CSV table of C-alpha atoms in Angstrom, one decimal:
chain,number,residue,atom,x,y,z
A,1,UNK,CA,0.0,0.0,0.0
A,2,UNK,CA,2.8,2.4,0.8
A,3,UNK,CA,4.6,1.6,-2.4
A,4,UNK,CA,1.5,2.3,-4.5
A,5,UNK,CA,0.8,5.5,-2.5
A,6,UNK,CA,4.4,6.7,-2.9
A,7,UNK,CA,4.4,6.0,-6.7
A,8,UNK,CA,1.1,7.9,-7.1
A,9,UNK,CA,2.7,10.8,-5.2
A,10,UNK,CA,5.7,10.8,-7.6
A,11,UNK,CA,3.4,10.7,-10.6
A,12,UNK,CA,0.8,13.2,-9.4
A,13,UNK,CA,1.8,15.6,-6.6
A,14,UNK,CA,2.3,19.3,-7.3
A,15,UNK,CA,3.2,21.8,-4.6
A,16,UNK,CA,3.0,25.6,-4.7
A,17,UNK,CA,5.3,27.6,-2.5
A,18,UNK,CA,4.2,31.0,-1.5
A,19,UNK,CA,6.8,33.7,-2.4
A,20,UNK,CA,5.6,36.1,0.2
A,21,UNK,CA,7.4,36.5,3.5
A,22,UNK,CA,10.5,38.4,4.6
A,23,UNK,CA,13.7,36.8,5.6
A,24,UNK,CA,15.0,35.5,7.9
A,25,UNK,CA,11.8,34.1,9.3
A,26,UNK,CA,10.6,33.1,5.8
A,27,UNK,CA,12.6,31.3,3.0
A,28,UNK,CA,15.7,31.0,5.2
A,29,UNK,CA,16.5,27.3,5.9
A,30,UNK,CA,18.5,26.3,8.9
A,31,UNK,CA,20.7,23.4,8.0
A,32,UNK,CA,22.6,22.7,11.2
A,33,UNK,CA,21.6,21.6,14.7
A,34,UNK,CA,18.5,19.9,16.2
A,35,UNK,CA,16.0,22.0,14.3
A,36,UNK,CA,17.6,21.2,10.9
A,37,UNK,CA,14.7,19.1,9.6
A,38,UNK,CA,12.6,22.1,8.8
A,39,UNK,CA,15.5,23.8,7.1
A,40,UNK,CA,16.6,20.8,5.0
A,41,UNK,CA,13.0,20.2,3.9
A,42,UNK,CA,12.6,23.8,2.9
A,43,UNK,CA,15.9,23.9,1.0
A,44,UNK,CA,15.2,20.7,-0.9
A,45,UNK,CA,11.6,21.5,-1.8
A,46,UNK,CA,12.4,25.0,-3.0
A,47,UNK,CA,15.0,23.5,-5.4
A,48,UNK,CA,12.8,20.6,-6.5
A,49,UNK,CA,11.5,20.5,-10.1
A,50,UNK,CA,9.5,17.3,-9.9
A,51,UNK,CA,7.0,18.4,-7.2
A,52,UNK,CA,7.0,22.2,-7.2
A,53,UNK,CA,4.8,24.1,-9.6
A,54,UNK,CA,4.8,27.9,-10.2
A,55,UNK,CA,1.2,27.6,-11.4
A,56,UNK,CA,-0.9,27.6,-8.2
A,57,UNK,CA,-3.9,26.5,-10.1
A,58,UNK,CA,-2.2,23.1,-10.7
A,59,UNK,CA,-1.2,22.6,-7.1
A,60,UNK,CA,-2.6,19.9,-4.8
A,61,UNK,CA,-0.8,21.3,-1.8
A,62,UNK,CA,0.4,24.8,-0.7
A,63,UNK,CA,3.6,25.2,1.4
A,64,UNK,CA,3.9,27.9,4.0
A,65,UNK,CA,7.7,28.5,4.0
A,66,UNK,CA,8.5,29.7,7.5
A,67,UNK,CA,11.1,28.6,9.9
A,68,UNK,CA,9.8,28.1,13.5
A,69,UNK,CA,13.4,28.3,14.7
A,70,UNK,CA,14.1,31.6,13.0
A,71,UNK,CA,10.7,32.9,14.2
A,72,UNK,CA,11.9,32.3,17.8
A,73,UNK,CA,15.4,33.6,17.2
A,74,UNK,CA,14.2,36.8,15.5
A,75,UNK,CA,11.2,37.8,17.6
A,76,UNK,CA,11.4,36.2,21.0
A,77,UNK,CA,12.8,38.3,23.8
A,78,UNK,CA,14.8,36.1,26.1
A,79,UNK,CA,13.2,35.2,29.4
A,80,UNK,CA,10.1,37.3,28.6
A,81,UNK,CA,7.8,34.2,28.3
A,82,UNK,CA,5.9,36.2,25.8
A,83,UNK,CA,5.2,34.5,22.5
A,84,UNK,CA,2.5,37.0,21.3
A,85,UNK,CA,4.9,38.7,18.8
A,86,UNK,CA,5.6,35.3,17.2
A,87,UNK,CA,1.9,34.5,16.8
A,88,UNK,CA,1.2,38.0,15.5
A,89,UNK,CA,3.9,37.6,12.9
A,90,UNK,CA,2.3,34.4,11.6
A,91,UNK,CA,-1.2,36.0,11.8
A,92,UNK,CA,-0.1,38.9,9.7
A,93,UNK,CA,1.6,36.6,7.2
A,94,UNK,CA,-1.5,34.4,6.8
A,95,UNK,CA,-3.7,37.5,6.5
A,96,UNK,CA,-1.5,38.7,3.6
A,97,UNK,CA,-1.7,35.3,1.9
A,98,UNK,CA,-5.5,35.2,2.2
A,99,UNK,CA,-5.8,38.7,0.8
A,100,UNK,CA,-3.4,38.2,-2.2
A,101,UNK,CA,-4.5,34.6,-3.1
A,102,UNK,CA,-7.8,32.8,-3.2
A,103,UNK,CA,-6.6,29.3,-2.4
A,104,UNK,CA,-6.7,29.3,1.4
A,105,UNK,CA,-10.5,30.0,1.5
A,106,UNK,CA,-11.4,27.2,-0.8
A,107,UNK,CA,-10.6,24.6,1.9
A,108,UNK,CA,-10.1,26.8,4.9
A,109,UNK,CA,-6.4,25.8,4.7
A,110,UNK,CA,-6.9,22.1,4.6
A,111,UNK,CA,-4.7,21.8,1.5
A,112,UNK,CA,-1.9,23.9,3.1
A,113,UNK,CA,0.9,22.6,5.1
A,114,UNK,CA,3.8,23.7,7.3
A,115,UNK,CA,7.0,21.9,8.5
A,116,UNK,CA,8.2,23.1,11.9
A,117,UNK,CA,10.7,21.6,14.4
A,118,UNK,CA,10.8,24.0,17.2
A,119,UNK,CA,9.1,22.9,20.5
A,120,UNK,CA,6.8,25.9,20.4
A,121,UNK,CA,5.4,25.3,16.9
A,122,UNK,CA,2.3,23.3,18.0
A,123,UNK,CA,1.0,26.0,20.3
A,124,UNK,CA,1.9,28.8,17.9
A,125,UNK,CA,0.0,27.2,15.0
A,126,UNK,CA,-2.8,25.3,16.9
A,127,UNK,CA,-5.5,28.0,16.4
A,128,UNK,CA,-4.2,30.0,13.5
A,129,UNK,CA,-3.2,27.1,11.2
A,130,UNK,CA,-5.0,24.3,13.0
A,131,UNK,CA,-6.8,23.3,9.8
A,132,UNK,CA,-3.5,22.9,7.9
A,133,UNK,CA,-1.5,19.7,7.7
A,134,UNK,CA,1.2,20.4,10.3
A,135,UNK,CA,4.5,18.4,10.1
A,136,UNK,CA,5.8,18.8,13.6
A,137,UNK,CA,8.8,17.4,15.5
A,138,UNK,CA,6.9,18.0,18.8
A,139,UNK,CA,4.2,15.5,17.8
A,140,UNK,CA,2.4,15.4,21.1
A,141,UNK,CA,-1.3,14.3,21.2
A,142,UNK,CA,-1.7,16.3,24.4
A,143,UNK,CA,-0.6,19.4,22.5
A,144,UNK,CA,-3.2,19.0,19.8
A,145,UNK,CA,-1.4,16.7,17.3
A,146,UNK,CA,-4.2,15.2,15.2
A,147,UNK,CA,-4.0,11.7,13.8
A,148,UNK,CA,-4.9,11.5,10.2
A,149,UNK,CA,-4.2,15.2,9.6
A,150,UNK,CA,-0.9,16.2,11.1
A,151,UNK,CA,2.4,14.5,10.3
A,152,UNK,CA,5.2,13.6,12.8
A,153,UNK,CA,8.5,15.2,11.6
A,154,UNK,CA,11.7,13.4,12.5
A,155,UNK,CA,14.0,15.6,14.6
A,156,UNK,CA,17.4,15.1,13.0
A,157,UNK,CA,20.5,16.6,14.6
A,158,UNK,CA,22.7,17.6,11.6
A,159,UNK,CA,26.3,18.3,12.6
A,160,UNK,CA,27.7,19.1,9.2
A,161,UNK,CA,25.5,20.6,6.5
A,162,UNK,CA,28.2,19.8,3.9
A,163,UNK,CA,28.1,16.1,4.9
A,164,UNK,CA,24.9,15.2,6.8
A,165,UNK,CA,25.7,11.5,6.5
A,166,UNK,CA,29.1,11.7,8.3
A,167,UNK,CA,29.7,8.9,10.8
A,168,UNK,CA,26.7,6.9,9.8
A,169,UNK,CA,26.6,3.3,10.9
A,170,UNK,CA,27.6,1.3,13.9
A,171,UNK,CA,29.5,-1.7,15.2
A,172,UNK,CA,28.6,-5.3,14.4
A,173,UNK,CA,26.4,-7.1,16.8
A,174,UNK,CA,29.3,-9.0,18.3
A,175,UNK,CA,31.0,-5.8,19.3
A,176,UNK,CA,27.9,-4.2,20.9
A,177,UNK,CA,28.8,-4.8,24.5
A,178,UNK,CA,26.4,-2.4,26.3
A,179,UNK,CA,22.8,-3.5,26.8
A,180,UNK,CA,21.5,0.0,26.8
A,181,UNK,CA,22.9,3.6,26.7
A,182,UNK,CA,21.7,7.1,27.4
A,183,UNK,CA,23.5,10.4,27.9
A,184,UNK,CA,22.5,14.1,27.5
A,185,UNK,CA,21.4,17.1,29.5
A,186,UNK,CA,18.8,16.7,32.2
A,187,UNK,CA,15.9,18.6,30.5
A,188,UNK,CA,12.4,18.0,31.8
A,189,UNK,CA,11.2,15.7,34.6
A,190,UNK,CA,11.8,12.3,33.1
A,191,UNK,CA,15.6,12.2,32.6
A,192,UNK,CA,16.4,12.8,36.2
A,193,UNK,CA,14.2,9.8,37.1
A,194,UNK,CA,16.1,7.7,34.6
A,195,UNK,CA,19.4,8.7,36.2
A,196,UNK,CA,18.1,8.1,39.7
A,197,UNK,CA,17.2,4.5,38.9
A,198,UNK,CA,20.1,3.5,36.6
A,199,UNK,CA,23.1,5.7,36.8
A,200,UNK,CA,26.0,3.5,38.1
A,201,UNK,CA,23.6,0.8,39.0
A,202,UNK,CA,24.4,-1.9,36.4
A,203,UNK,CA,27.5,-2.3,34.3
A,204,UNK,CA,25.4,-3.3,31.3
A,205,UNK,CA,23.3,-0.2,31.3
A,206,UNK,CA,25.3,3.0,30.6
A,207,UNK,CA,23.2,6.0,31.8
A,208,UNK,CA,25.0,9.3,32.1
A,209,UNK,CA,24.4,13.1,32.2
A,210,UNK,CA,26.3,15.2,29.6
A,211,UNK,CA,29.4,13.5,28.2
A,212,UNK,CA,31.9,14.3,25.4
A,213,UNK,CA,30.5,14.1,21.8
A,214,UNK,CA,33.0,11.5,20.7
A,215,UNK,CA,32.2,9.3,23.7
A,216,UNK,CA,28.5,9.7,23.1
A,217,UNK,CA,28.7,8.5,19.5
A,218,UNK,CA,31.0,5.6,20.5
A,219,UNK,CA,28.5,4.4,23.1
A,220,UNK,CA,25.6,4.6,20.6
A,221,UNK,CA,27.6,2.6,18.1
A,222,UNK,CA,28.5,0.1,20.8
A,223,UNK,CA,25.1,-0.5,22.4
A,224,UNK,CA,22.3,-2.9,21.6
A,225,UNK,CA,19.5,-0.5,22.8
A,226,UNK,CA,19.7,3.3,22.8
A,227,UNK,CA,17.4,5.0,25.3
A,228,UNK,CA,15.4,7.9,23.7
A,229,UNK,CA,13.9,9.6,26.8
A,230,UNK,CA,11.8,12.8,26.4
A,231,UNK,CA,13.2,16.1,27.5
A,232,UNK,CA,11.0,19.2,27.9
A,233,UNK,CA,8.8,17.9,25.1
A,234,UNK,CA,7.9,14.4,23.8
A,235,UNK,CA,10.4,14.5,20.8
A,236,UNK,CA,14.1,13.8,20.9
A,237,UNK,CA,16.8,13.8,18.3
A,238,UNK,CA,18.0,10.5,19.9
A,239,UNK,CA,15.3,8.6,18.0
A,240,UNK,CA,16.9,9.3,14.7
A,241,UNK,CA,20.4,9.2,16.1
A,242,UNK,CA,19.8,5.6,17.3
A,243,UNK,CA,18.6,4.6,13.8
A,244,UNK,CA,21.6,6.5,12.3
A,245,UNK,CA,24.0,4.4,14.4
A,246,UNK,CA,22.1,1.2,13.9
A,247,UNK,CA,21.0,0.9,17.5
A,248,UNK,CA,17.5,-0.3,18.4
A,249,UNK,CA,15.6,2.8,19.8
A,250,UNK,CA,13.9,2.5,23.2
A,251,UNK,CA,11.4,5.3,23.3
A,252,UNK,CA,10.3,6.5,26.7
A,253,UNK,CA,7.9,9.3,26.0
A,254,UNK,CA,4.2,9.0,26.7
A,255,UNK,CA,1.9,10.7,24.1
A,256,UNK,CA,4.7,10.8,21.4
A,257,UNK,CA,3.7,10.0,17.9
A,258,UNK,CA,6.7,8.6,16.0
A,259,UNK,CA,7.6,9.8,12.5
A,260,UNK,CA,6.0,8.2,9.5
A,261,UNK,CA,3.7,6.1,11.8
A,262,UNK,CA,1.2,5.9,9.0
A,263,UNK,CA,3.8,3.9,7.0
A,264,UNK,CA,6.4,2.3,9.3
A,265,UNK,CA,5.7,-0.5,11.8
A,266,UNK,CA,7.7,1.0,14.7
A,267,UNK,CA,7.1,-1.9,17.0
A,268,UNK,CA,9.0,-4.2,14.6
A,269,UNK,CA,12.3,-2.2,15.1
A,270,UNK,CA,12.0,-0.3,18.3
A,271,UNK,CA,10.8,-0.7,21.9
A,272,UNK,CA,8.2,1.6,23.6
A,273,UNK,CA,8.4,1.7,27.4
A,274,UNK,CA,5.8,3.7,29.4
A,275,UNK,CA,7.4,6.4,31.6
A,276,UNK,CA,6.1,4.7,34.7
A,277,UNK,CA,8.1,1.5,33.9
A,278,UNK,CA,11.6,3.0,34.0
A,279,UNK,CA,12.4,0.9,37.1
A,280,UNK,CA,11.8,-2.2,35.0
A,281,UNK,CA,14.0,-1.1,32.2
A,282,UNK,CA,16.5,-3.9,32.4
A,283,UNK,CA,13.9,-6.6,32.9
A,284,UNK,CA,12.0,-5.4,29.8
A,285,UNK,CA,15.1,-5.3,27.6
A,286,UNK,CA,16.5,-8.7,28.7
A,287,UNK,CA,13.1,-10.3,28.2
A,288,UNK,CA,13.5,-9.7,24.5
A,289,UNK,CA,14.8,-13.0,22.9
A,290,UNK,CA,18.1,-12.7,21.1
A,291,UNK,CA,16.5,-13.8,17.8
A,292,UNK,CA,13.9,-11.1,18.2
A,293,UNK,CA,16.5,-8.5,19.0
A,294,UNK,CA,18.6,-9.5,15.9
A,295,UNK,CA,15.6,-9.1,13.7
A,296,UNK,CA,14.8,-5.7,15.2
A,297,UNK,CA,18.3,-4.5,14.6
A,298,UNK,CA,18.2,-5.8,11.0
A,299,UNK,CA,15.1,-3.8,10.5
A,300,UNK,CA,16.7,-0.7,11.9
A,301,UNK,CA,19.2,-0.9,9.1
A,302,UNK,CA,16.4,-1.3,6.6
A,303,UNK,CA,14.4,1.7,7.7
A,304,UNK,CA,17.6,3.8,8.1
A,305,UNK,CA,17.2,5.0,4.5
A,306,UNK,CA,14.0,6.8,5.4
A,307,UNK,CA,15.8,9.1,7.9
A,308,UNK,CA,18.7,10.3,5.9
A,309,UNK,CA,19.2,13.7,4.4
A,310,UNK,CA,21.0,13.9,1.0
A,311,UNK,CA,22.2,17.1,-0.7
A,312,UNK,CA,20.3,15.8,-3.6
A,313,UNK,CA,17.1,13.9,-2.6
A,314,UNK,CA,17.1,10.1,-3.1
A,315,UNK,CA,13.9,8.0,-3.5
A,316,UNK,CA,12.4,7.0,-0.1
A,317,UNK,CA,14.8,9.3,1.9
A,318,UNK,CA,13.6,11.5,4.7
A,319,UNK,CA,12.7,14.4,2.3
A,320,UNK,CA,10.4,12.2,0.3
A,321,UNK,CA,9.0,10.5,3.4
A,322,UNK,CA,8.0,13.8,4.9
A,323,UNK,CA,6.4,14.8,1.7
A,324,UNK,CA,4.6,11.5,1.5
A,325,UNK,CA,3.3,11.9,5.0
A,326,UNK,CA,1.7,15.2,4.1
A,327,UNK,CA,0.5,13.8,0.8
A,328,UNK,CA,-0.9,10.7,2.5
A,329,UNK,CA,-2.8,12.7,5.1
A,330,UNK,CA,-4.3,15.1,2.5
A,331,UNK,CA,-5.5,12.2,0.4
A,332,UNK,CA,-6.8,10.4,3.5
A,333,UNK,CA,-8.5,13.6,4.7
A,334,UNK,CA,-10.3,14.0,1.4
A,335,UNK,CA,-11.4,10.4,1.4
A,336,UNK,CA,-12.9,10.5,4.9
A,337,UNK,CA,-14.9,13.7,4.2
A,338,UNK,CA,-16.7,12.3,1.2
């Protein structure tokens, strides 16, 4: 079903990109860091000849080309806790689009979409652009993420824009000595709980706070399971990093909707553990038979292609998968309203 839907997208889909909007909030892709997904998608779509059309009458979808990261960097006053200027900017922009074009009002924005990776994007767009298809890194059902309409955007941490695939891969199964690994800053309430239960408690489970980047990567490449614990929000770049380094993801984040859930069978290559079950972490992981684990790790390698950024898009890569999620939800939305 996915293959047929994907091929239909390749043959059919046309996207119109609005030219309105001042830089740096609009039309300025960010290609480095944890918010890079929105920037890479913008960059690759704007240069795409297959899907993009300059004739809006031919378009099936309309892209709102703003960067949620640049919106925050440009307009948010540090420590003010005031996001009203950010919402006003988007409100003014949308009002201009509606005045200059007639396409929004045809469907009340249902054929429009945005791609945003900043944690604040769900709340900033919930009312104003709530009828759009929202591709969000912070795909939290408690924050208004809607199944069948919104798309879960992979949060990919890009270290080198010139070589986004640097250091890809991991060690062979025989050289993965750690049962599980986690390290990073103690954002949110969940990670301190993880440390309290498991830091220095078991030699097979490597749980740390912040560590050096080289050590972090080496541990991911040397572990069977990589813990992807939520921070302030449900999303974490560790989900994609685990896949990047061929480590089976262990997602501890209630209410998180994983990327491409409408296509990928996540339970075949990852483990979901309820937040309340952190004390049983080792019991849960060691209860997975070795044959089952090997199959999951093999599937991690298979799905890896769907999470990779390429300077020039490749079929079934993350650029195409994001576009397919939007396309799929639009087609699904039309079908269910008939």
